[in-house]
mmCIF file of C-alpha atoms and ligand atoms in Angstrom:
data_model
loop_
_atom_site.group_PDB
_atom_site.id
_atom_site.type_symbol
_atom_site.label_atom_id
_atom_site.label_comp_id
_atom_site.label_asym_id
_atom_site.label_seq_id
_atom_site.Cartn_x
_atom_site.Cartn_y
_atom_site.Cartn_z
ATOM 1 C CA MET N 10 0.000 0.000 0.000
ATOM 2 C CA THR N 11 2.688 2.519 1.097
ATOM 3 C CA MET N 12 4.784 1.397 -1.866
ATOM 4 C CA ASN N 13 1.900 2.014 -4.271
ATOM 5 C CA TYR N 14 1.346 5.442 -2.736
ATOM 6 C CA TYR N 15 4.984 6.451 -3.305
ATOM 7 C CA CYS N 16 4.848 5.046 -6.849
ATOM 8 C CA LEU N 17 1.801 7.194 -7.533
ATOM 9 C CA ILE N 18 3.473 10.353 -6.195
ATOM 10 C CA PHE N 19 6.582 9.573 -8.259
ATOM 11 C CA ALA N 20 4.492 9.023 -11.400
ATOM 12 C CA ILE N 21 2.652 12.321 -10.839
ATOM 13 C CA LEU N 22 5.952 14.167 -10.351
ATOM 14 C CA LEU N 23 7.366 12.645 -13.529
ATOM 15 C CA SER N 24 4.335 13.628 -15.550
ATOM 16 C CA PHE N 25 4.676 17.290 -14.502
ATOM 17 C CA PRO N 26 6.548 19.384 -17.014
ATOM 18 C CA CYS N 27 9.520 21.314 -15.622
ATOM 19 C CA ALA N 28 8.631 24.812 -14.499
ATOM 20 C CA TYR N 29 10.051 27.754 -16.451
ATOM 21 C CA GLY N 30 12.475 29.831 -14.459
ATOM 22 C CA ASP N 31 14.104 26.708 -13.074
ATOM 23 C CA LEU N 32 16.974 25.829 -15.410
ATOM 24 C CA LYS N 33 17.447 22.120 -16.121
ATOM 25 C CA PRO N 34 19.148 19.878 -18.655
ATOM 26 C CA LYS N 35 16.706 18.309 -21.143
ATOM 27 C CA PHE N 36 14.031 20.770 -20.028
ATOM 28 C CA TYR N 37 11.869 20.196 -23.106
ATOM 29 C CA GLU N 38 12.223 16.416 -23.196
ATOM 30 C CA ALA N 39 8.625 15.660 -22.135
ATOM 31 C CA LYS N 40 6.828 17.984 -24.548
ATOM 32 C CA CYS N 41 9.324 18.548 -27.365
ATOM 33 C CA PRO N 42 11.865 15.715 -27.320
ATOM 34 C CA ARG N 43 13.345 16.717 -30.677
ATOM 35 C CA VAL N 44 13.725 20.422 -29.970
ATOM 36 C CA GLU N 45 17.515 20.474 -29.619
ATOM 37 C CA ASP N 46 17.949 18.591 -32.925
ATOM 38 C CA ALA N 47 15.480 20.898 -34.662
ATOM 39 C CA ILE N 48 17.407 23.976 -33.511
ATOM 40 C CA ALA N 49 20.759 22.409 -34.431
ATOM 41 C CA ASN N 50 19.490 21.693 -37.960
ATOM 42 C CA ALA N 51 18.157 25.219 -38.415
ATOM 43 C CA VAL N 52 21.456 26.682 -37.200
ATOM 44 C CA ALA N 53 23.517 24.404 -39.475
ATOM 45 C CA THR N 54 21.419 25.472 -42.475
ATOM 46 C CA ALA N 55 21.840 29.145 -41.571
ATOM 47 C CA GLU N 56 25.625 28.846 -41.258
ATOM 48 C CA LYS N 57 25.783 26.947 -44.557
ATOM 49 C CA ASN N 58 23.814 29.667 -46.334
ATOM 50 C CA ASN N 59 25.644 32.516 -44.653
ATOM 51 C CA PRO N 60 29.107 31.404 -43.535
ATOM 52 C CA GLY N 61 30.283 33.227 -40.439
ATOM 53 C CA ILE N 62 26.810 34.111 -39.140
ATOM 54 C CA CYS N 63 27.425 31.732 -36.245
ATOM 55 C CA ALA N 64 29.953 34.199 -34.813
ATOM 56 C CA GLY N 65 27.081 36.671 -34.638
ATOM 57 C CA VAL N 66 24.906 34.150 -32.792
ATOM 58 C CA ILE N 67 27.549 33.481 -30.128
ATOM 59 C CA ARG N 68 27.936 37.216 -29.548
ATOM 60 C CA LEU N 69 24.136 37.603 -29.416
ATOM 61 C CA HIS N 70 23.948 35.100 -26.561
ATOM 62 C CA PHE N 71 26.661 36.992 -24.665
ATOM 63 C CA HIS N 72 24.914 40.341 -25.208
ATOM 64 C CA ASP N 73 21.603 38.798 -24.170
ATOM 65 C CA CYS N 74 22.921 37.312 -20.933
ATOM 66 C CA PHE N 75 24.914 40.355 -19.808
ATOM 67 C CA VAL N 76 21.903 42.694 -19.958
ATOM 68 C CA ASN N 77 19.423 41.700 -17.233
ATOM 69 C CA GLY N 78 20.193 37.993 -17.610
ATOM 70 C CA CYS N 79 19.585 35.499 -20.441
ATOM 71 C CA ASP N 80 16.030 36.554 -21.240
ATOM 72 C CA GLY N 81 15.916 37.179 -24.988
ATOM 73 C CA SER N 82 15.701 40.944 -24.365
ATOM 74 C CA VAL N 83 18.332 41.568 -27.037
ATOM 75 C CA LEU N 84 16.031 40.047 -29.674
ATOM 76 C CA LEU N 85 13.145 42.481 -29.221
ATOM 77 C CA ASP N 86 12.382 45.217 -31.714
ATOM 78 C CA ASN N 87 11.157 48.582 -30.520
ATOM 79 C CA PRO N 88 12.376 52.137 -31.127
ATOM 80 C CA ASN N 89 14.327 52.140 -27.850
ATOM 81 C CA SER N 90 15.349 48.461 -27.688
ATOM 82 C CA GLU N 91 18.784 47.128 -26.701
ATOM 83 C CA LYS N 92 19.511 46.594 -30.394
ATOM 84 C CA THR N 93 19.550 50.355 -30.935
ATOM 85 C CA SER N 94 22.388 50.923 -28.464
ATOM 86 C CA ASP N 95 25.878 51.799 -29.750
ATOM 87 C CA ASP N 96 27.152 49.028 -27.465
ATOM 88 C CA ASN N 97 25.431 46.604 -29.832
ATOM 89 C CA ILE N 98 27.219 47.770 -32.972
ATOM 90 C CA GLY N 99 27.259 45.060 -35.626
ATOM 91 C CA LEU N 100 25.016 42.655 -33.719
ATOM 92 C CA ARG N 101 23.728 40.024 -36.158
ATOM 93 C CA GLY N 102 22.169 36.576 -36.331
ATOM 94 C CA PHE N 103 18.612 37.617 -35.461
ATOM 95 C CA ASN N 104 17.198 35.770 -38.495
ATOM 96 C CA VAL N 105 18.971 32.607 -37.399
ATOM 97 C CA ILE N 106 17.152 32.757 -34.078
ATOM 98 C CA GLU N 107 13.765 33.412 -35.724
ATOM 99 C CA ALA N 108 14.306 30.400 -38.020
ATOM 100 C CA ALA N 109 15.440 28.228 -35.112
ATOM 101 C CA LYS N 110 12.416 29.310 -33.049
ATOM 102 C CA ILE N 111 10.042 28.289 -35.874
ATOM 103 C CA ALA N 112 11.822 24.921 -36.163
ATOM 104 C CA ALA N 113 11.705 24.507 -32.370
ATOM 105 C CA GLU N 114 7.961 25.110 -32.083
ATOM 106 C CA LYS N 115 7.310 22.876 -35.103
ATOM 107 C CA SER N 116 9.220 20.054 -33.428
ATOM 108 C CA CYS N 117 6.767 20.180 -30.500
ATOM 109 C CA GLY N 118 3.900 19.116 -32.757
ATOM 110 C CA LYS N 119 0.964 21.509 -32.875
ATOM 111 C CA PRO N 120 1.661 24.035 -30.186
ATOM 112 C CA SER N 121 -0.598 26.753 -29.009
ATOM 113 C CA PRO N 122 0.522 28.465 -26.864
ATOM 114 C CA PRO N 123 4.238 28.534 -27.767
ATOM 115 C CA LEU N 124 6.470 26.309 -25.644
ATOM 116 C CA VAL N 125 10.119 27.087 -26.341
ATOM 117 C CA SER N 126 11.405 30.420 -25.073
ATOM 118 C CA CYS N 127 13.491 32.568 -27.399
ATOM 119 C CA ALA N 128 16.114 32.921 -24.666
ATOM 120 C CA ASP N 129 16.457 29.112 -24.654
ATOM 121 C CA VAL N 130 16.530 28.961 -28.457
ATOM 122 C CA LEU N 131 19.400 31.476 -28.366
ATOM 123 C CA ALA N 132 21.329 29.520 -25.716
ATOM 124 C CA TYR N 133 20.960 26.292 -27.716
ATOM 125 C CA ALA N 134 21.830 28.024 -30.993
ATOM 126 C CA ALA N 135 25.000 29.529 -29.486
ATOM 127 C CA ARG N 136 26.027 26.053 -28.308
ATOM 128 C CA ASP N 137 25.384 24.684 -31.812
ATOM 129 C CA CYS N 138 27.481 27.472 -33.302
ATOM 130 C CA VAL N 139 30.345 26.606 -30.955
ATOM 131 C CA ASN N 140 30.060 23.060 -32.257
ATOM 132 C CA ILE N 141 30.025 24.146 -35.901
ATOM 133 C CA LEU N 142 32.924 26.602 -35.640
ATOM 134 C CA GLY N 143 34.904 24.940 -32.852
ATOM 135 C CA GLY N 144 34.120 21.239 -33.172
ATOM 136 C CA PHE N 145 33.221 20.750 -29.507
ATOM 137 C CA THR N 146 29.964 20.806 -27.621
ATOM 138 C CA TYR N 147 28.393 20.976 -24.155
ATOM 139 C CA GLU N 148 25.096 20.607 -22.361
ATOM 140 C CA VAL N 149 22.756 23.592 -22.167
ATOM 141 C CA VAL N 150 20.279 23.883 -19.319
ATOM 142 C CA ALA N 151 16.940 25.436 -20.285
ATOM 143 C CA GLY N 152 13.716 26.846 -18.888
ATOM 144 C CA ARG N 153 14.426 30.544 -19.344
ATOM 145 C CA PHE N 154 11.595 33.041 -19.634
ATOM 146 C CA ASP N 155 11.492 35.708 -22.335
ATOM 147 C CA SER N 156 11.461 39.261 -21.050
ATOM 148 C CA LYS N 157 8.675 41.671 -21.875
ATOM 149 C CA VAL N 158 10.965 44.691 -22.081
ATOM 150 C CA SER N 159 14.122 45.726 -23.873
ATOM 151 C CA ARG N 160 15.649 49.124 -23.141
ATOM 152 C CA LYS N 161 18.613 50.725 -24.851
ATOM 153 C CA GLU N 162 19.800 52.334 -21.608
ATOM 154 C CA ASP N 163 20.141 48.931 -19.909
ATOM 155 C CA THR N 164 23.161 48.071 -22.059
ATOM 156 C CA THR N 165 25.204 50.845 -20.439
ATOM 157 C CA GLY N 166 27.199 49.516 -17.529
ATOM 158 C CA ASN N 167 26.155 45.950 -18.325
ATOM 159 C CA LEU N 168 28.010 45.359 -21.587
ATOM 160 C CA PRO N 169 31.780 45.759 -21.406
ATOM 161 C CA ALA N 170 33.291 48.302 -23.806
ATOM 162 C CA ALA N 171 36.197 47.776 -26.171
ATOM 163 C CA ASN N 172 38.204 50.503 -24.419
ATOM 164 C CA PHE N 173 37.866 49.058 -20.896
ATOM 165 C CA THR N 174 40.918 48.504 -18.720
ATOM 166 C CA PHE N 175 41.627 45.072 -17.259
ATOM 167 C CA GLU N 176 40.185 46.141 -13.890
ATOM 168 C CA GLU N 177 37.023 47.427 -15.544
ATOM 169 C CA LEU N 178 36.592 44.172 -17.451
ATOM 170 C CA LYS N 179 37.212 42.123 -14.328
ATOM 171 C CA ASP N 180 34.657 44.162 -12.344
ATOM 172 C CA ASN N 181 32.120 43.960 -15.153
ATOM 173 C CA PHE N 182 32.426 40.156 -15.244
ATOM 174 C CA ALA N 183 32.430 39.884 -11.448
ATOM 175 C CA LYS N 184 29.040 41.617 -11.380
ATOM 176 C CA LYS N 185 27.766 38.687 -13.455
ATOM 177 C CA LYS N 186 29.480 36.238 -11.076
ATOM 178 C CA LEU N 187 32.083 35.424 -13.713
ATOM 179 C CA SER N 188 35.757 35.225 -12.766
ATOM 180 C CA ALA N 189 38.887 36.597 -14.409
ATOM 181 C CA VAL N 190 39.490 33.070 -15.746
ATOM 182 C CA ASP N 191 36.017 33.168 -17.329
ATOM 183 C CA LEU N 192 36.848 36.568 -18.812
ATOM 184 C CA VAL N 193 40.040 35.302 -20.406
ATOM 185 C CA ALA N 194 38.438 32.049 -21.585
ATOM 186 C CA LEU N 195 35.352 33.712 -23.090
ATOM 187 C CA THR N 196 37.297 36.413 -24.876
ATOM 188 C CA GLY N 197 38.786 33.558 -26.902
ATOM 189 C CA ALA N 198 35.518 33.856 -28.866
ATOM 190 C CA HIS N 199 37.281 36.727 -30.619
ATOM 191 C CA SER N 200 38.987 34.033 -32.665
ATOM 192 C CA ILE N 201 35.911 34.151 -34.928
ATOM 193 C CA GLY N 202 33.827 36.815 -36.594
ATOM 194 C CA VAL N 203 34.379 40.402 -37.536
ATOM 195 C CA ALA N 204 34.602 43.904 -36.120
ATOM 196 C CA HIS N 205 34.053 47.386 -37.500
ATOM 197 C CA CYS N 206 37.047 49.705 -37.739
ATOM 198 C CA LEU N 207 35.208 52.100 -35.428
ATOM 199 C CA SER N 208 35.550 49.563 -32.610
ATOM 200 C CA PHE N 209 39.349 49.366 -32.721
ATOM 201 C CA LYS N 210 40.764 52.334 -34.661
ATOM 202 C CA GLU N 211 42.206 53.789 -31.427
ATOM 203 C CA ARG N 212 44.654 50.917 -31.510
ATOM 204 C CA PHE N 213 46.396 52.175 -34.629
ATOM 205 C CA THR N 214 45.680 55.901 -34.395
ATOM 206 C CA ASN N 215 46.834 56.196 -30.800
ATOM 207 C CA VAL N 216 49.535 53.539 -30.578
ATOM 208 C CA LYS N 217 50.913 54.979 -27.340
ATOM 209 C CA THR N 218 48.009 53.640 -25.244
ATOM 210 C CA SER N 219 48.718 49.984 -26.007
ATOM 211 C CA GLU N 220 51.198 47.801 -27.824
ATOM 212 C CA ILE N 221 50.425 46.574 -31.314
ATOM 213 C CA ASP N 222 52.613 44.822 -33.834
ATOM 214 C CA PRO N 223 53.639 47.578 -36.333
ATOM 215 C CA THR N 224 53.028 45.455 -39.447
ATOM 216 C CA TYR N 225 49.640 44.378 -38.107
ATOM 217 C CA ALA N 226 48.805 48.018 -37.307
ATOM 218 C CA ASP N 227 49.753 49.013 -40.864
ATOM 219 C CA SER N 228 47.488 46.317 -42.317
ATOM 220 C CA LEU N 229 44.583 47.561 -40.178
ATOM 221 C CA ARG N 230 45.273 51.173 -41.177
ATOM 222 C CA GLU N 231 45.211 50.116 -44.810
ATOM 223 C CA LYS N 232 41.918 48.181 -44.450
ATOM 224 C CA CYS N 233 40.255 50.936 -42.445
ATOM 225 C CA LYS N 234 41.186 53.798 -44.719
ATOM 226 C CA ASN N 235 37.754 53.471 -46.363
ATOM 227 C CA GLY N 236 35.908 54.345 -43.168
ATOM 228 C CA ASP N 237 34.709 53.382 -39.718
ATOM 229 C CA PHE N 238 32.214 50.825 -40.964
ATOM 230 C CA VAL N 239 34.623 48.640 -42.901
ATOM 231 C CA ILE N 240 34.705 45.198 -41.319
ATOM 232 C CA VAL N 241 37.824 43.228 -40.494
ATOM 233 C CA SER N 242 38.300 39.608 -39.345
ATOM 234 C CA GLN N 243 39.053 39.368 -35.648
ATOM 235 C CA ASP N 244 41.515 36.529 -36.075
ATOM 236 C CA HIS N 245 43.796 37.284 -38.986
ATOM 237 C CA VAL N 246 45.003 33.651 -39.174
ATOM 238 C CA THR N 247 41.996 31.309 -38.780
ATOM 239 C CA SER N 248 39.066 33.725 -38.992
ATOM 240 C CA ASN N 249 36.286 31.123 -39.098
ATOM 241 C CA ARG N 250 37.639 28.656 -36.533
ATOM 242 C CA LEU N 251 36.805 28.901 -32.850
ATOM 243 C CA ASP N 252 40.203 27.870 -31.550
ATOM 244 C CA VAL N 253 43.218 28.991 -29.528
ATOM 245 C CA GLN N 254 44.765 30.955 -32.413
ATOM 246 C CA TRP N 255 43.485 34.191 -30.888
ATOM 247 C CA TYR N 256 45.686 33.576 -27.801
ATOM 248 C CA LYS N 257 48.680 33.132 -30.104
ATOM 249 C CA ASN N 258 47.754 36.405 -31.783
ATOM 250 C CA GLU N 259 47.585 38.040 -28.334
ATOM 251 C CA ASN N 260 51.086 36.858 -27.646
ATOM 252 C CA GLN N 261 52.256 38.620 -30.809
ATOM 253 C CA ASN N 262 50.299 41.849 -30.160
ATOM 254 C CA LYS N 263 48.051 41.143 -33.118
ATOM 255 C CA VAL N 264 44.575 41.540 -31.621
ATOM 256 C CA LEU N 265 42.010 44.220 -32.451
ATOM 257 C CA PHE N 266 40.553 45.773 -29.317
ATOM 258 C CA LEU N 267 42.139 47.562 -26.414
ATOM 259 C CA SER N 268 39.977 45.257 -24.234
ATOM 260 C CA ASP N 269 41.718 42.289 -25.883
ATOM 261 C CA TRP N 270 45.179 43.696 -25.406
ATOM 262 C CA VAL N 271 44.666 44.738 -21.757
ATOM 263 C CA LEU N 272 44.285 41.084 -20.785
ATOM 264 C CA ARG N 273 48.081 41.083 -21.121
ATOM 265 C CA THR N 274 48.483 43.775 -18.504
ATOM 266 C CA ASP N 275 47.677 41.386 -15.667
ATOM 267 C CA SER N 276 50.314 38.750 -15.018
ATOM 268 C CA ALA N 277 47.916 35.918 -14.071
ATOM 269 C CA SER N 278 45.760 36.610 -17.090
ATOM 270 C CA GLN N 279 48.788 36.801 -19.380
ATOM 271 C CA SER N 280 50.086 33.525 -18.027
ATOM 272 C CA LEU N 281 46.687 31.907 -18.560
ATOM 273 C CA MET N 282 46.547 33.160 -22.148
ATOM 274 C CA ASN N 283 50.021 31.812 -22.852
ATOM 275 C CA ASN N 284 48.836 28.559 -21.404
ATOM 276 C CA PHE N 285 45.734 28.449 -23.579
ATOM 277 C CA ALA N 286 47.961 29.198 -26.549
ATOM 278 C CA GLY N 287 50.172 26.248 -25.617
ATOM 279 C CA LEU N 288 53.132 28.506 -24.847
ATOM 280 C CA ASN N 289 53.359 28.004 -21.103
ATOM 281 C CA ARG N 290 53.707 24.726 -19.278
ATOM 282 C CA ASN N 291 54.048 26.003 -15.724
ATOM 283 C CA LEU N 292 50.448 26.468 -14.604
ATOM 284 C CA PRO N 293 48.430 23.899 -12.647
ATOM 285 C CA PRO N 294 46.808 21.204 -14.816
ATOM 286 C CA GLN N 295 43.282 22.635 -14.493
ATOM 287 C CA PHE N 296 44.426 25.687 -16.446
ATOM 288 C CA ILE N 297 46.026 23.844 -19.302
ATOM 289 C CA LYS N 298 43.208 23.522 -21.810
ATOM 290 C CA TRP N 299 41.148 26.332 -23.247
ATOM 291 C CA GLU N 300 38.142 24.279 -24.404
ATOM 292 C CA PRO N 301 36.992 23.084 -20.941
ATOM 293 C CA ALA N 302 37.541 26.574 -19.528
ATOM 294 C CA PHE N 303 35.495 28.075 -22.367
ATOM 295 C CA ILE N 304 32.711 25.510 -21.899
ATOM 296 C CA ASP N 305 32.620 26.108 -18.167
ATOM 297 C CA ALA N 306 32.383 29.865 -18.689
ATOM 298 C CA MET N 307 29.713 29.575 -21.408
ATOM 299 C CA GLN N 308 27.624 27.371 -19.122
ATOM 300 C CA LYS N 309 27.981 29.847 -16.264
ATOM 301 C CA MET N 310 27.138 32.763 -18.541
ATOM 302 C CA GLY N 311 24.046 30.909 -19.768
ATOM 303 C CA LYS N 312 22.779 30.738 -16.192
ATOM 304 C CA ILE N 313 22.847 34.479 -15.481
ATOM 305 C CA PRO N 314 19.278 34.781 -14.221
ATOM 306 C CA GLY N 315 16.664 36.841 -16.026
ATOM 307 C CA GLY N 316 13.378 37.788 -14.418
ATOM 308 C CA PRO N 317 9.935 36.266 -14.830
ATOM 309 C CA GLY N 318 8.365 36.782 -18.235
ATOM 310 C CA GLU N 319 6.571 34.923 -20.997
ATOM 311 C CA ILE N 320 7.183 32.451 -23.807
ATOM 312 C CA ARG N 321 7.121 34.601 -26.910
ATOM 313 C CA LYS N 322 5.329 33.570 -30.085
ATOM 314 C CA VAL N 323 8.003 35.250 -32.175
ATOM 315 C CA CYS N 324 11.367 36.364 -30.905
ATOM 316 C CA ASN N 325 11.371 40.006 -31.965
ATOM 317 C CA ALA N 326 8.080 41.005 -30.314
ATOM 318 C CA VAL N 327 6.301 40.525 -27.017
ATOM 319 C CA ASN N 328 3.039 38.553 -27.113
HETATM 320 C C1 HEM F 417 35.374 40.984 -22.607
HETATM 321 C C2 HEM F 417 34.694 41.959 -23.091
HETATM 322 C C3 HEM F 417 34.307 42.058 -24.534
HETATM 323 C C4 HEM F 417 34.345 43.169 -25.289
HETATM 324 C C5 HEM F 417 34.769 44.556 -24.824
HETATM 325 C C6 HEM F 417 33.909 42.818 -26.611
HETATM 326 C C7 HEM F 417 33.789 43.691 -27.661
HETATM 327 C C8 HEM F 417 33.496 43.329 -28.950
HETATM 328 C C9 HEM F 417 33.411 44.229 -30.056
HETATM 329 C C10 HEM F 417 33.636 45.741 -29.977
HETATM 330 C C11 HEM F 417 33.131 43.515 -31.164
HETATM 331 C C12 HEM F 417 33.010 44.028 -32.585
HETATM 332 C C13 HEM F 417 31.755 44.830 -32.808
HETATM 333 C C14 HEM F 417 31.782 45.448 -34.177
HETATM 334 O O1 HEM F 417 32.540 46.381 -34.367
HETATM 335 O O2 HEM F 417 31.042 44.965 -35.066
HETATM 336 C C15 HEM F 417 33.027 42.136 -30.759
HETATM 337 C C16 HEM F 417 32.767 41.094 -31.614
HETATM 338 C C17 HEM F 417 32.565 39.803 -31.203
HETATM 339 N N1 HEM F 417 32.568 39.349 -29.914
HETATM 340 FE FE1 HEM F 417 33.142 40.387 -28.288
HETATM 341 N N2 HEM F 417 33.624 41.488 -26.625
HETATM 342 C C18 HEM F 417 33.845 40.969 -25.383
HETATM 343 C C19 HEM F 417 33.614 39.676 -24.980
HETATM 344 C C20 HEM F 417 33.044 38.705 -25.765
HETATM 345 C C21 HEM F 417 32.525 37.463 -25.289
HETATM 346 C C22 HEM F 417 32.451 37.063 -23.821
HETATM 347 C C23 HEM F 417 32.079 36.771 -26.380
HETATM 348 C C24 HEM F 417 31.407 35.428 -26.450
HETATM 349 C C25 HEM F 417 31.501 34.476 -25.584
HETATM 350 C C26 HEM F 417 32.335 37.591 -27.529
HETATM 351 C C27 HEM F 417 32.096 37.210 -28.828
HETATM 352 C C28 HEM F 417 32.271 38.031 -29.923
HETATM 353 C C29 HEM F 417 32.112 37.576 -31.290
HETATM 354 C C30 HEM F 417 31.837 36.146 -31.726
HETATM 355 C C31 HEM F 417 32.279 38.689 -32.096
HETATM 356 C C32 HEM F 417 32.159 38.727 -33.625
HETATM 357 C C33 HEM F 417 30.695 38.903 -33.977
HETATM 358 C C34 HEM F 417 30.366 38.897 -35.451
HETATM 359 O O3 HEM F 417 31.181 38.490 -36.273
HETATM 360 O O4 HEM F 417 29.241 39.299 -35.779
HETATM 361 N N3 HEM F 417 32.890 38.757 -27.118
HETATM 362 N N4 HEM F 417 33.233 42.052 -29.406
#
């Protein structure tokens, strides 16, 4: 009798879907068991049709999570939305997320109301992009709500700027409960994608503020002579591979932003970067590999809590 009672309680608990707001692995398994595959397929198609767009998706996830938590606020359109902030210059990949959201909802069968939050779609899509561009993967917990607001002014103070000092970057990450190791590991994402000359021209116009390889500076000057909105690959060696090349570039003073270069101004951070680049064998074993450090930091970043909200029907508008 008691046994049957416990079995019944257990069965009832199992049949309950997970509650949104409570992040879990395989969150959608009960209602949409194929959702992660559906998103992965949509993302793979998008990257095939528009090579490099995956870099945009990874940055989108970062810019989503750092502004009021991972809540899809960056995806919303309105005249004063986060998208309109200068801090979000060059943000791209929105269409990838809309396509992945459609595929996600379709995979659930015939949904009404919608089941898969845009914030979750973005977290999964970023993971898939890491897999496509880096060749490694990790588990993503889900159950995020979508926010009902998106305000330009919220990016200020939340998103780090390309002219931040090391201390400013460290403080900015600490506010999100991310460590200096996370900062150094995540910035390795600058081994993919592009940047506008506007975001780094200080580096070659005002060479006294930071060190930059003179030949590299000349090549940037040459590329940027046609204006602030020319785009340049962030990693001049393997621009479409998410790998440790960026740390090798750091070691040679061949990175774009001041915020990249300043990671060298702290000895622990510099040592860690040399280690990630495979140039330093003296650190403890847990610091040796970049991939696990990057995964750990991406997973932590993906858990920055958003507030309560809704599950949007489409990702660029509230319901
Ligand atoms: C540490 C502080 C960071 C600063 C100051 C910073 C700044 C920037 C800037 C200024 C751009 C170029 C924008 C443009 O001109 O178009 C950029 C691009 C990019 N960032 Fe960061 N970033 C930081 C950290 C991160 C992190 C944590 C990630 C991801 C985990 C990331 C991923 C990317 C990617 C993938 C691009 C290229 C995007 C594309 O090709 O569309 N960044 N970042």
